[in-house]
Structures are given as structure tokens and as C-alpha cells.
PDB file of N, CA and C in Angstrom:
ATOM      1  N   UNK J   1      -4.495 -13.259  38.380  1.00 48.00           N
ATOM      2  CA  UNK J   1      -4.506 -12.690  37.056  1.00 48.00           C
ATOM      3  C   UNK J   1      -5.178 -11.060  37.385  1.00 48.00           C
ATOM      4  N   UNK J   2      -4.524 -10.168  36.567  1.00 56.00           N
ATOM      5  CA  UNK J   2      -5.445  -8.750  36.622  1.00 56.00           C
ATOM      6  C   UNK J   2      -5.863  -8.397  35.359  1.00 56.00           C
ATOM      7  N   UNK J   3      -6.458  -7.377  35.804  1.00 61.00           N
ATOM      8  CA  UNK J   3      -7.185  -7.072  34.624  1.00 61.00           C
ATOM      9  C   UNK J   3      -8.636  -6.152  34.851  1.00 61.00           C
ATOM     10  N   UNK J   4      -9.382  -5.558  33.912  1.00 69.00           N
ATOM     11  CA  UNK J   4     -10.436  -5.123  34.407  1.00 69.00           C
ATOM     12  C   UNK J   4     -11.717  -5.926  33.700  1.00 69.00           C
ATOM     13  N   UNK J   5     -12.613  -5.955  34.504  1.00 70.00           N
ATOM     14  CA  UNK J   5     -13.852  -6.660  33.900  1.00 70.00           C
ATOM     15  C   UNK J   5     -14.725  -5.770  32.971  1.00 70.00           C
ATOM     16  N   UNK J   6     -15.349  -6.252  31.923  1.00 71.00           N
ATOM     17  CA  UNK J   6     -16.257  -5.351  30.812  1.00 71.00           C
ATOM     18  C   UNK J   6     -17.258  -6.185  30.460  1.00 71.00           C
ATOM     19  N   UNK J   7     -18.401  -5.293  30.632  1.00 67.00           N
ATOM     20  CA  UNK J   7     -19.696  -5.871  30.380  1.00 67.00           C
ATOM     21  C   UNK J   7     -20.339  -4.973  29.040  1.00 67.00           C
ATOM     22  N   UNK J   8     -20.390  -5.987  28.140  1.00 71.00           N
ATOM     23  CA  UNK J   8     -20.524  -5.446  26.725  1.00 71.00           C
ATOM     24  C   UNK J   8     -21.601  -6.289  26.138  1.00 71.00           C
ATOM     25  N   UNK J   9     -22.865  -5.779  25.690  1.00 70.00           N
ATOM     26  CA  UNK J   9     -23.951  -6.739  25.077  1.00 70.00           C
ATOM     27  C   UNK J   9     -24.172  -7.836  25.594  1.00 70.00           C
ATOM     28  N   UNK J  10     -24.308  -8.082  27.006  1.00 70.00           N
ATOM     29  CA  UNK J  10     -24.801  -9.075  28.026  1.00 70.00           C
ATOM     30  C   UNK J  10     -23.569 -10.075  27.952  1.00 70.00           C
ATOM     31  N   UNK J  11     -22.550  -9.696  27.536  1.00 71.00           N
ATOM     32  CA  UNK J  11     -21.268 -10.602  27.991  1.00 71.00           C
ATOM     33  C   UNK J  11     -20.204  -9.801  28.949  1.00 71.00           C
ATOM     34  N   UNK J  12     -19.817 -10.655  30.142  1.00 69.00           N
ATOM     35  CA  UNK J  12     -18.845 -10.190  31.116  1.00 69.00           C
ATOM     36  C   UNK J  12     -17.320 -10.947  30.607  1.00 69.00           C
ATOM     37  N   UNK J  13     -16.576 -10.283  30.509  1.00 75.00           N
ATOM     38  CA  UNK J  13     -15.394 -10.728  29.897  1.00 75.00           C
ATOM     39  C   UNK J  13     -14.241  -9.977  30.843  1.00 75.00           C
ATOM     40  N   UNK J  14     -13.113 -10.706  31.009  1.00 70.00           N
ATOM     41  CA  UNK J  14     -11.751 -10.035  31.585  1.00 70.00           C
ATOM     42  C   UNK J  14     -10.760  -9.459  30.628  1.00 70.00           C
ATOM     43  N   UNK J  15     -10.366  -8.316  30.320  1.00 68.00           N
ATOM     44  CA  UNK J  15      -9.152  -7.639  29.737  1.00 68.00           C
ATOM     45  C   UNK J  15      -8.266  -7.633  30.436  1.00 68.00           C
ATOM     46  N   UNK J  16      -6.980  -8.684  30.087  1.00 63.00           N
ATOM     47  CA  UNK J  16      -5.797  -8.637  31.210  1.00 63.00           C
ATOM     48  C   UNK J  16      -5.363  -7.709  30.696  1.00 63.00           C
ATOM     49  N   UNK J  17      -4.647  -6.808  31.548  1.00 55.00           N
ATOM     50  CA  UNK J  17      -3.567  -5.857  31.356  1.00 55.00           C
ATOM     51  C   UNK J  17      -4.021  -4.425  31.118  1.00 55.00           C
ATOM     52  N   UNK J  18      -5.675  -4.237  31.131  1.00 50.00           N
ATOM     53  CA  UNK J  18      -6.054  -2.975  31.128  1.00 50.00           C
ATOM     54  C   UNK J  18      -6.208  -2.054  32.528  1.00 50.00           C
ATOM     55  N   UNK J  19      -5.684  -2.576  33.369  1.00 49.00           N
ATOM     56  CA  UNK J  19      -5.905  -1.748  34.914  1.00 49.00           C
ATOM     57  C   UNK J  19      -4.601  -1.066  34.778  1.00 49.00           C
ATOM     58  N   UNK J  20      -4.342   0.085  35.583  1.00 50.00           N
ATOM     59  CA  UNK J  20      -3.396   0.972  35.766  1.00 50.00           C
ATOM     60  C   UNK J  20      -2.220   0.298  36.296  1.00 50.00           C
ATOM     61  N   UNK J  21      -2.374  -0.711  37.360  1.00 47.00           N
ATOM     62  CA  UNK J  21      -1.369  -1.400  38.062  1.00 47.00           C
ATOM     63  C   UNK J  21      -0.821  -2.540  37.147  1.00 47.00           C
ATOM     64  N   UNK J  22      -1.122  -2.647  35.903  1.00 47.00           N
ATOM     65  CA  UNK J  22      -0.775  -3.734  35.376  1.00 47.00           C
ATOM     66  C   UNK J  22       0.951  -3.869  34.863  1.00 47.00           C
ATOM     67  N   UNK J  23       1.471  -4.760  34.996  1.00 50.00           N
ATOM     68  CA  UNK J  23       2.792  -5.063  34.464  1.00 50.00           C
ATOM     69  C   UNK J  23       3.195  -5.099  32.851  1.00 50.00           C
ATOM     70  N   UNK J  24       2.142  -4.628  32.237  1.00 56.00           N
ATOM     71  CA  UNK J  24       2.504  -4.914  30.544  1.00 56.00           C
ATOM     72  C   UNK J  24       2.780  -3.323  30.359  1.00 56.00           C
ATOM     73  N   UNK J  25       4.210  -3.456  29.804  1.00 72.00           N
ATOM     74  CA  UNK J  25       4.716  -2.200  29.544  1.00 72.00           C
ATOM     75  C   UNK J  25       4.980  -2.182  27.712  1.00 72.00           C
ATOM     76  N   UNK J  26       4.742  -0.890  27.408  1.00 88.00           N
ATOM     77  CA  UNK J  26       4.960  -1.010  25.991  1.00 88.00           C
ATOM     78  C   UNK J  26       6.489  -0.733  25.573  1.00 88.00           C
ATOM     79  N   UNK J  27       6.703  -1.267  24.735  1.00 93.00           N
ATOM     80  CA  UNK J  27       8.426  -1.385  24.082  1.00 93.00           C
ATOM     81  C   UNK J  27       8.487  -0.615  22.939  1.00 93.00           C
ATOM     82  N   UNK J  28       9.851  -0.223  22.958  1.00 95.00           N
ATOM     83  CA  UNK J  28      10.330   0.621  21.757  1.00 95.00           C
ATOM     84  C   UNK J  28      11.361   0.137  21.258  1.00 95.00           C
ATOM     85  N   UNK J  29      11.994   0.498  19.775  1.00 97.00           N
ATOM     86  CA  UNK J  29      13.017  -0.280  19.404  1.00 97.00           C
ATOM     87  C   UNK J  29      14.045   1.031  19.282  1.00 97.00           C
ATOM     88  N   UNK J  30      15.185   1.073  20.040  1.00 97.00           N
ATOM     89  CA  UNK J  30      16.164   2.060  19.827  1.00 97.00           C
ATOM     90  C   UNK J  30      17.387   1.682  19.021  1.00 97.00           C
ATOM     91  N   UNK J  31      17.888   2.601  18.075  1.00 97.00           N
ATOM     92  CA  UNK J  31      18.930   2.557  17.568  1.00 97.00           C
ATOM     93  C   UNK J  31      20.024   2.939  18.283  1.00 97.00           C
ATOM     94  N   UNK J  32      20.931   1.878  18.856  1.00 97.00           N
ATOM     95  CA  UNK J  32      22.077   2.269  19.650  1.00 97.00           C
ATOM     96  C   UNK J  32      23.022   3.323  19.347  1.00 97.00           C
ATOM     97  N   UNK J  33      23.488   3.417  18.326  1.00 97.00           N
ATOM     98  CA  UNK J  33      24.723   4.284  17.887  1.00 97.00           C
ATOM     99  C   UNK J  33      24.087   5.750  18.271  1.00 97.00           C
ATOM    100  N   UNK J  34      22.990   5.916  17.707  1.00 97.00           N
ATOM    101  CA  UNK J  34      22.187   7.348  17.465  1.00 97.00           C
ATOM    102  C   UNK J  34      21.371   7.578  18.904  1.00 97.00           C
ATOM    103  N   UNK J  35      21.077   6.369  19.602  1.00 96.00           N
ATOM    104  CA  UNK J  35      20.223   6.463  20.595  1.00 96.00           C
ATOM    105  C   UNK J  35      18.827   7.122  20.249  1.00 96.00           C
ATOM    106  N   UNK J  36      18.414   6.691  18.978  1.00 96.00           N
ATOM    107  CA  UNK J  36      17.218   7.455  18.397  1.00 96.00           C
ATOM    108  C   UNK J  36      16.067   6.119  18.327  1.00 96.00           C
ATOM    109  N   UNK J  37      14.921   6.592  19.069  1.00 96.00           N
ATOM    110  CA  UNK J  37      13.751   5.788  19.079  1.00 96.00           C
ATOM    111  C   UNK J  37      13.223   5.470  17.195  1.00 96.00           C
ATOM    112  N   UNK J  38      12.870   4.321  17.097  1.00 97.00           N
ATOM    113  CA  UNK J  38      12.436   3.896  15.829  1.00 97.00           C
ATOM    114  C   UNK J  38      10.739   4.450  15.678  1.00 97.00           C
ATOM    115  N   UNK J  39      10.468   5.162  15.067  1.00 95.00           N
ATOM    116  CA  UNK J  39       9.075   5.895  15.081  1.00 95.00           C
ATOM    117  C   UNK J  39       8.564   5.561  13.740  1.00 95.00           C
ATOM    118  N   UNK J  40       9.079   5.046  12.936  1.00 96.00           N
ATOM    119  CA  UNK J  40       8.514   4.311  11.649  1.00 96.00           C
ATOM    120  C   UNK J  40       9.122   3.524  10.864  1.00 96.00           C
ATOM    121  N   UNK J  41       8.647   2.992   9.833  1.00 96.00           N
ATOM    122  CA  UNK J  41       9.036   2.169   8.916  1.00 96.00           C
ATOM    123  C   UNK J  41      10.295   2.795   8.207  1.00 96.00           C
ATOM    124  N   UNK J  42       9.896   4.161   7.664  1.00 96.00           N
ATOM    125  CA  UNK J  42      11.091   4.798   6.957  1.00 96.00           C
ATOM    126  C   UNK J  42      12.135   4.975   7.764  1.00 96.00           C
ATOM    127  N   UNK J  43      12.111   5.297   8.988  1.00 97.00           N
ATOM    128  CA  UNK J  43      13.389   5.390   9.389  1.00 97.00           C
ATOM    129  C   UNK J  43      14.135   4.242   9.760  1.00 97.00           C
ATOM    130  N   UNK J  44      13.463   3.177  10.181  1.00 97.00           N
ATOM    131  CA  UNK J  44      14.005   1.772  10.362  1.00 97.00           C
ATOM    132  C   UNK J  44      14.712   1.315   9.097  1.00 97.00           C
ATOM    133  N   UNK J  45      13.814   1.462   8.031  1.00 97.00           N
ATOM    134  CA  UNK J  45      14.330   1.228   6.673  1.00 97.00           C
ATOM    135  C   UNK J  45      15.646   1.814   6.343  1.00 97.00           C
ATOM    136  N   UNK J  46      16.052   3.452   6.623  1.00 97.00           N
ATOM    137  CA  UNK J  46      17.129   4.022   6.424  1.00 97.00           C
ATOM    138  C   UNK J  46      18.375   3.398   7.384  1.00 97.00           C
ATOM    139  N   UNK J  47      17.916   3.014   8.789  1.00 97.00           N
ATOM    140  CA  UNK J  47      19.014   2.319   9.284  1.00 97.00           C
ATOM    141  C   UNK J  47      19.254   0.994   9.037  1.00 97.00           C
ATOM    142  N   UNK J  48      18.403   0.173   8.515  1.00 97.00           N
ATOM    143  CA  UNK J  48      19.115  -1.041   8.015  1.00 97.00           C
ATOM    144  C   UNK J  48      19.577  -1.258   6.927  1.00 97.00           C
ATOM    145  N   UNK J  49      19.293  -0.306   5.995  1.00 97.00           N
ATOM    146  CA  UNK J  49      19.925  -0.032   4.871  1.00 97.00           C
ATOM    147  C   UNK J  49      21.501   0.418   4.890  1.00 97.00           C
ATOM    148  N   UNK J  50      21.576   1.196   5.838  1.00 96.00           N
ATOM    149  CA  UNK J  50      23.027   1.618   6.183  1.00 96.00           C
ATOM    150  C   UNK J  50      24.102   0.177   6.657  1.00 96.00           C
ATOM    151  N   UNK J  51      23.155  -0.715   7.244  1.00 96.00           N
ATOM    152  CA  UNK J  51      23.841  -1.860   7.715  1.00 96.00           C
ATOM    153  C   UNK J  51      23.851  -2.984   6.903  1.00 96.00           C
ATOM    154  N   UNK J  52      23.243  -2.782   5.419  1.00 95.00           N
ATOM    155  CA  UNK J  52      23.607  -3.638   4.299  1.00 95.00           C
ATOM    156  C   UNK J  52      22.434  -4.549   4.045  1.00 95.00           C
ATOM    157  N   UNK J  53      21.051  -4.303   4.873  1.00 97.00           N
ATOM    158  CA  UNK J  53      20.122  -4.458   4.462  1.00 97.00           C
ATOM    159  C   UNK J  53      19.256  -4.350   3.365  1.00 97.00           C
ATOM    160  N   UNK J  54      18.731  -5.172   2.341  1.00 96.00           N
ATOM    161  CA  UNK J  54      17.973  -4.971   1.402  1.00 96.00           C
ATOM    162  C   UNK J  54      16.721  -5.307   1.377  1.00 96.00           C
ATOM    163  N   UNK J  55      15.832  -4.169   0.604  1.00 95.00           N
ATOM    164  CA  UNK J  55      14.305  -4.701   0.908  1.00 95.00           C
ATOM    165  C   UNK J  55      14.021  -5.575  -0.189  1.00 95.00           C
ATOM    166  N   UNK J  56      12.855  -6.584   0.394  1.00 91.00           N
ATOM    167  CA  UNK J  56      12.458  -7.379  -0.697  1.00 91.00           C
ATOM    168  C   UNK J  56      11.073  -6.837  -0.817  1.00 91.00           C
ATOM    169  N   UNK J  57      10.236  -7.105  -2.096  1.00 91.00           N
ATOM    170  CA  UNK J  57       9.108  -6.626  -2.502  1.00 91.00           C
ATOM    171  C   UNK J  57       8.259  -7.569  -2.951  1.00 91.00           C
ATOM    172  N   UNK J  58       8.361  -8.941  -2.607  1.00 87.00           N
ATOM    173  CA  UNK J  58       7.705 -10.087  -2.885  1.00 87.00           C
ATOM    174  C   UNK J  58       6.207 -10.246  -2.209  1.00 87.00           C
ATOM    175  N   UNK J  59       6.322  -9.895  -0.909  1.00 89.00           N
ATOM    176  CA  UNK J  59       4.698 -10.225  -0.328  1.00 89.00           C
ATOM    177  C   UNK J  59       4.153  -8.769  -0.208  1.00 89.00           C
ATOM    178  N   UNK J  60       3.086  -8.572  -0.580  1.00 89.00           N
ATOM    179  CA  UNK J  60       2.402  -6.986  -0.426  1.00 89.00           C
ATOM    180  C   UNK J  60       2.130  -6.984   0.703  1.00 89.00           C
ATOM    181  N   UNK J  61       1.778  -7.948   1.595  1.00 91.00           N
ATOM    182  CA  UNK J  61       1.409  -7.823   2.945  1.00 91.00           C
ATOM    183  C   UNK J  61       2.605  -7.633   4.119  1.00 91.00           C
ATOM    184  N   UNK J  62       3.755  -7.732   3.751  1.00 95.00           N
ATOM    185  CA  UNK J  62       4.981  -7.696   4.593  1.00 95.00           C
ATOM    186  C   UNK J  62       6.102  -6.698   4.081  1.00 95.00           C
ATOM    187  N   UNK J  63       6.665  -6.218   5.063  1.00 96.00           N
ATOM    188  CA  UNK J  63       7.776  -5.395   4.491  1.00 96.00           C
ATOM    189  C   UNK J  63       9.044  -6.442   5.024  1.00 96.00           C
ATOM    190  N   UNK J  64       9.998  -6.717   3.823  1.00 96.00           N
ATOM    191  CA  UNK J  64      10.920  -7.777   4.293  1.00 96.00           C
ATOM    192  C   UNK J  64      12.427  -7.114   3.938  1.00 96.00           C
ATOM    193  N   UNK J  65      13.517  -7.703   4.433  1.00 97.00           N
ATOM    194  CA  UNK J  65      14.677  -7.142   4.390  1.00 97.00           C
ATOM    195  C   UNK J  65      15.375  -8.258   4.629  1.00 97.00           C
ATOM    196  N   UNK J  66      16.586  -8.268   3.684  1.00 96.00           N
ATOM    197  CA  UNK J  66      17.455  -9.570   3.507  1.00 96.00           C
ATOM    198  C   UNK J  66      18.614  -8.974   3.310  1.00 96.00           C
ATOM    199  N   UNK J  67      19.831  -9.688   4.093  1.00 93.00           N
ATOM    200  CA  UNK J  67      21.282  -8.914   3.875  1.00 93.00           C
ATOM    201  C   UNK J  67      21.961 -10.146   3.214  1.00 93.00           C
ATOM    202  N   UNK J  68      22.425  -9.836   2.107  1.00 90.00           N
ATOM    203  CA  UNK J  68      23.179 -10.705   1.237  1.00 90.00           C
ATOM    204  C   UNK J  68      24.222 -11.661   1.985  1.00 90.00           C
ATOM    205  N   UNK J  69      24.894 -11.165   2.832  1.00 87.00           N
ATOM    206  CA  UNK J  69      26.170 -11.898   3.477  1.00 87.00           C
ATOM    207  C   UNK J  69      25.716 -12.841   4.716  1.00 87.00           C
ATOM    208  N   UNK J  70      24.356 -12.840   4.720  1.00 89.00           N
ATOM    209  CA  UNK J  70      23.533 -13.701   5.588  1.00 89.00           C
ATOM    210  C   UNK J  70      22.351 -14.623   4.992  1.00 89.00           C
ATOM    211  N   UNK J  71      21.949 -15.630   5.876  1.00 92.00           N
ATOM    212  CA  UNK J  71      20.784 -16.233   5.387  1.00 92.00           C
ATOM    213  C   UNK J  71      19.597 -15.694   6.116  1.00 92.00           C
ATOM    214  N   UNK J  72      19.519 -14.565   6.853  1.00 93.00           N
ATOM    215  CA  UNK J  72      18.717 -13.873   7.764  1.00 93.00           C
ATOM    216  C   UNK J  72      17.843 -13.021   6.916  1.00 93.00           C
ATOM    217  N   UNK J  73      16.619 -13.057   7.276  1.00 95.00           N
ATOM    218  CA  UNK J  73      15.430 -12.229   6.660  1.00 95.00           C
ATOM    219  C   UNK J  73      14.593 -11.724   7.761  1.00 95.00           C
ATOM    220  N   UNK J  74      14.118 -10.413   7.726  1.00 96.00           N
ATOM    221  CA  UNK J  74      13.252  -9.873   8.551  1.00 96.00           C
ATOM    222  C   UNK J  74      11.961  -9.665   7.907  1.00 96.00           C
ATOM    223  N   UNK J  75      11.006 -10.117   8.430  1.00 96.00           N
ATOM    224  CA  UNK J  75       9.964  -9.992   7.979  1.00 96.00           C
ATOM    225  C   UNK J  75       8.831  -9.118   8.993  1.00 96.00           C
ATOM    226  N   UNK J  76       8.452  -8.098   8.742  1.00 97.00           N
ATOM    227  CA  UNK J  76       7.411  -7.177   9.712  1.00 97.00           C
ATOM    228  C   UNK J  76       6.034  -6.887   8.872  1.00 97.00           C
ATOM    229  N   UNK J  77       5.216  -6.772   9.634  1.00 96.00           N
ATOM    230  CA  UNK J  77       3.683  -5.985   9.383  1.00 96.00           C
ATOM    231  C   UNK J  77       3.590  -5.330   8.363  1.00 96.00           C
ATOM    232  N   UNK J  78       3.230  -4.861   7.553  1.00 94.00           N
ATOM    233  CA  UNK J  78       3.067  -3.664   6.653  1.00 94.00           C
ATOM    234  C   UNK J  78       2.822  -2.456   7.818  1.00 94.00           C
ATOM    235  N   UNK J  79       1.607  -2.606   8.252  1.00 94.00           N
ATOM    236  CA  UNK J  79       1.068  -1.804   9.125  1.00 94.00           C
ATOM    237  C   UNK J  79       2.328  -1.348  10.439  1.00 94.00           C
ATOM    238  N   UNK J  80       2.649  -0.363  10.632  1.00 94.00           N
ATOM    239  CA  UNK J  80       3.539  -0.044  11.700  1.00 94.00           C
ATOM    240  C   UNK J  80       2.973  -0.214  13.025  1.00 94.00           C
ATOM    241  N   UNK J  81       1.590   0.139  13.097  1.00 91.00           N
ATOM    242  CA  UNK J  81       0.879   0.047  14.432  1.00 91.00           C
ATOM    243  C   UNK J  81       0.904  -1.783  14.869  1.00 91.00           C
ATOM    244  N   UNK J  82       1.240  -2.587  13.915  1.00 92.00           N
ATOM    245  CA  UNK J  82       1.138  -3.680  14.234  1.00 92.00           C
ATOM    246  C   UNK J  82       2.726  -4.302  14.657  1.00 92.00           C
ATOM    247  N   UNK J  83       3.598  -3.416  14.737  1.00 94.00           N
ATOM    248  CA  UNK J  83       5.064  -3.807  14.810  1.00 94.00           C
ATOM    249  C   UNK J  83       5.004  -4.169  16.215  1.00 94.00           C
ATOM    250  N   UNK J  84       5.186  -5.194  16.884  1.00 93.00           N
ATOM    251  CA  UNK J  84       5.304  -5.793  18.061  1.00 93.00           C
ATOM    252  C   UNK J  84       6.347  -6.185  18.616  1.00 93.00           C
ATOM    253  N   UNK J  85       6.997  -6.079  19.800  1.00 92.00           N
ATOM    254  CA  UNK J  85       7.830  -6.521  20.432  1.00 92.00           C
ATOM    255  C   UNK J  85       8.674  -7.863  19.837  1.00 92.00           C
ATOM    256  N   UNK J  86       7.893  -8.809  19.389  1.00 93.00           N
ATOM    257  CA  UNK J  86       8.528  -9.886  18.688  1.00 93.00           C
ATOM    258  C   UNK J  86       9.275  -9.744  17.587  1.00 93.00           C
ATOM    259  N   UNK J  87       8.885  -8.381  16.756  1.00 96.00           N
ATOM    260  CA  UNK J  87       9.417  -7.891  15.546  1.00 96.00           C
ATOM    261  C   UNK J  87      10.717  -7.325  15.866  1.00 96.00           C
ATOM    262  N   UNK J  88      10.583  -6.309  17.324  1.00 96.00           N
ATOM    263  CA  UNK J  88      11.709  -5.740  17.365  1.00 96.00           C
ATOM    264  C   UNK J  88      12.826  -6.700  17.835  1.00 96.00           C
ATOM    265  N   UNK J  89      12.583  -7.504  18.732  1.00 95.00           N
ATOM    266  CA  UNK J  89      13.431  -8.870  19.161  1.00 95.00           C
ATOM    267  C   UNK J  89      14.332  -9.132  18.019  1.00 95.00           C
ATOM    268  N   UNK J  90      13.457  -9.585  16.911  1.00 96.00           N
ATOM    269  CA  UNK J  90      14.117 -10.170  15.610  1.00 96.00           C
ATOM    270  C   UNK J  90      15.231  -9.364  15.214  1.00 96.00           C
ATOM    271  N   UNK J  91      15.050  -8.077  15.001  1.00 97.00           N
ATOM    272  CA  UNK J  91      15.680  -6.793  14.572  1.00 97.00           C
ATOM    273  C   UNK J  91      16.918  -7.009  15.604  1.00 97.00           C
ATOM    274  N   UNK J  92      16.805  -6.976  16.781  1.00 96.00           N
ATOM    275  CA  UNK J  92      18.043  -7.131  17.733  1.00 96.00           C
ATOM    276  C   UNK J  92      18.799  -7.992  17.505  1.00 96.00           C
ATOM    277  N   UNK J  93      18.145  -9.203  17.611  1.00 95.00           N
ATOM    278  CA  UNK J  93      19.302 -10.439  17.150  1.00 95.00           C
ATOM    279  C   UNK J  93      20.035 -10.586  15.988  1.00 95.00           C
ATOM    280  N   UNK J  94      19.420 -10.014  15.138  1.00 96.00           N
ATOM    281  CA  UNK J  94      19.861  -9.854  13.593  1.00 96.00           C
ATOM    282  C   UNK J  94      20.875  -8.975  13.328  1.00 96.00           C
ATOM    283  N   UNK J  95      21.010  -7.919  14.270  1.00 95.00           N
ATOM    284  CA  UNK J  95      21.784  -6.736  14.295  1.00 95.00           C
ATOM    285  C   UNK J  95      22.306  -6.541  15.522  1.00 95.00           C
ATOM    286  N   UNK J  96      23.423  -7.219  16.289  1.00 90.00           N
ATOM    287  CA  UNK J  96      23.661  -7.062  17.312  1.00 90.00           C
ATOM    288  C   UNK J  96      24.370  -5.794  17.631  1.00 90.00           C
ATOM    289  N   UNK J  97      24.321  -5.176  18.769  1.00 93.00           N
ATOM    290  CA  UNK J  97      25.061  -3.924  18.866  1.00 93.00           C
ATOM    291  C   UNK J  97      24.526  -2.767  18.111  1.00 93.00           C
ATOM    292  N   UNK J  98      23.752  -2.976  17.576  1.00 97.00           N
ATOM    293  CA  UNK J  98      22.995  -1.744  16.644  1.00 97.00           C
ATOM    294  C   UNK J  98      21.523  -1.356  17.213  1.00 97.00           C
ATOM    295  N   UNK J  99      20.700  -2.394  17.788  1.00 97.00           N
ATOM    296  CA  UNK J  99      19.509  -1.840  18.378  1.00 97.00           C
ATOM    297  C   UNK J  99      19.244  -2.845  19.386  1.00 97.00           C
ATOM    298  N   UNK J 100      18.606  -2.022  20.312  1.00 96.00           N
ATOM    299  CA  UNK J 100      17.905  -2.142  21.760  1.00 96.00           C
ATOM    300  C   UNK J 100      16.366  -2.415  21.663  1.00 96.00           C
ATOM    301  N   UNK J 101      15.765  -3.177  22.440  1.00 95.00           N
ATOM    302  CA  UNK J 101      14.321  -3.094  22.699  1.00 95.00           C
ATOM    303  C   UNK J 101      14.458  -2.388  24.490  1.00 95.00           C
ATOM    304  N   UNK J 102      13.643  -1.349  24.867  1.00 94.00           N
ATOM    305  CA  UNK J 102      13.524  -0.708  25.636  1.00 94.00           C
ATOM    306  C   UNK J 102      12.021  -0.493  26.075  1.00 94.00           C
ATOM    307  N   UNK J 103      11.756  -0.406  27.536  1.00 91.00           N
ATOM    308  CA  UNK J 103      10.462   0.004  27.959  1.00 91.00           C
ATOM    309  C   UNK J 103      10.333   1.405  27.596  1.00 91.00           C
ATOM    310  N   UNK J 104       9.110   1.797  27.095  1.00 85.00           N
ATOM    311  CA  UNK J 104       8.805   2.959  26.780  1.00 85.00           C
ATOM    312  C   UNK J 104       8.724   3.992  28.013  1.00 85.00           C
ATOM    313  N   UNK J 105       9.347   5.114  28.105  1.00 74.00           N
ATOM    314  CA  UNK J 105       9.156   5.985  29.375  1.00 74.00           C
ATOM    315  C   UNK J 105       7.860   6.700  29.398  1.00 74.00           C
TER     316      UNK J 105
END
């Protein structure tokens, strides 16, 4: 296991992936037809809307989108900084050929 050992307030712990040689790559969601990296929820909402997704406002802690022609629901954390690769892959699976998850360059 790689990482950096951190000593803080008398406690020594390993932070995995904190070293420069780590295999942890940051991921980005890309809209394939425009080759645009999704940098905010407003950009994502525009792309999803054009594909027939409608916004749900039921849960104040989540951004949710539903497509009437399917049973699919996309649920995302309200804070874009908490938008992780698992959310990106959920979008990719539900919108084949429209989005890709790529390693950040």
C-alpha cells in the first residue's frame, strides 16, 4: 500500500494515495458530441435536459433527474465538489454514447 504517513496530534496514520507516485487519477465527465468537460451542474443540467431528462425537486440534499420514457433516476450530491466518479459512471450508463468518464489530463 502506498501513501504518506502523517503525524498529527500524537497520532500517526497512513493517507493512501497522497504521494506523487500514486495511481489515483482524478476523473472528469465529458459530453462526447461536443467534447466538453462538465465543469458545473448548470452545464450538466443543460446537457441532460436536451436528452429529455427532467429535474426533480423532492429532496433538498440532492439534484435528481428523471427521464419519462425510462425508470431511470439520476441522483447527485447538491455540492459539485462531492461529484465523484461513481456519479459520473451512473450518468454514462444511463446515457450511452453521450458521456464518457476520462482521466483528467
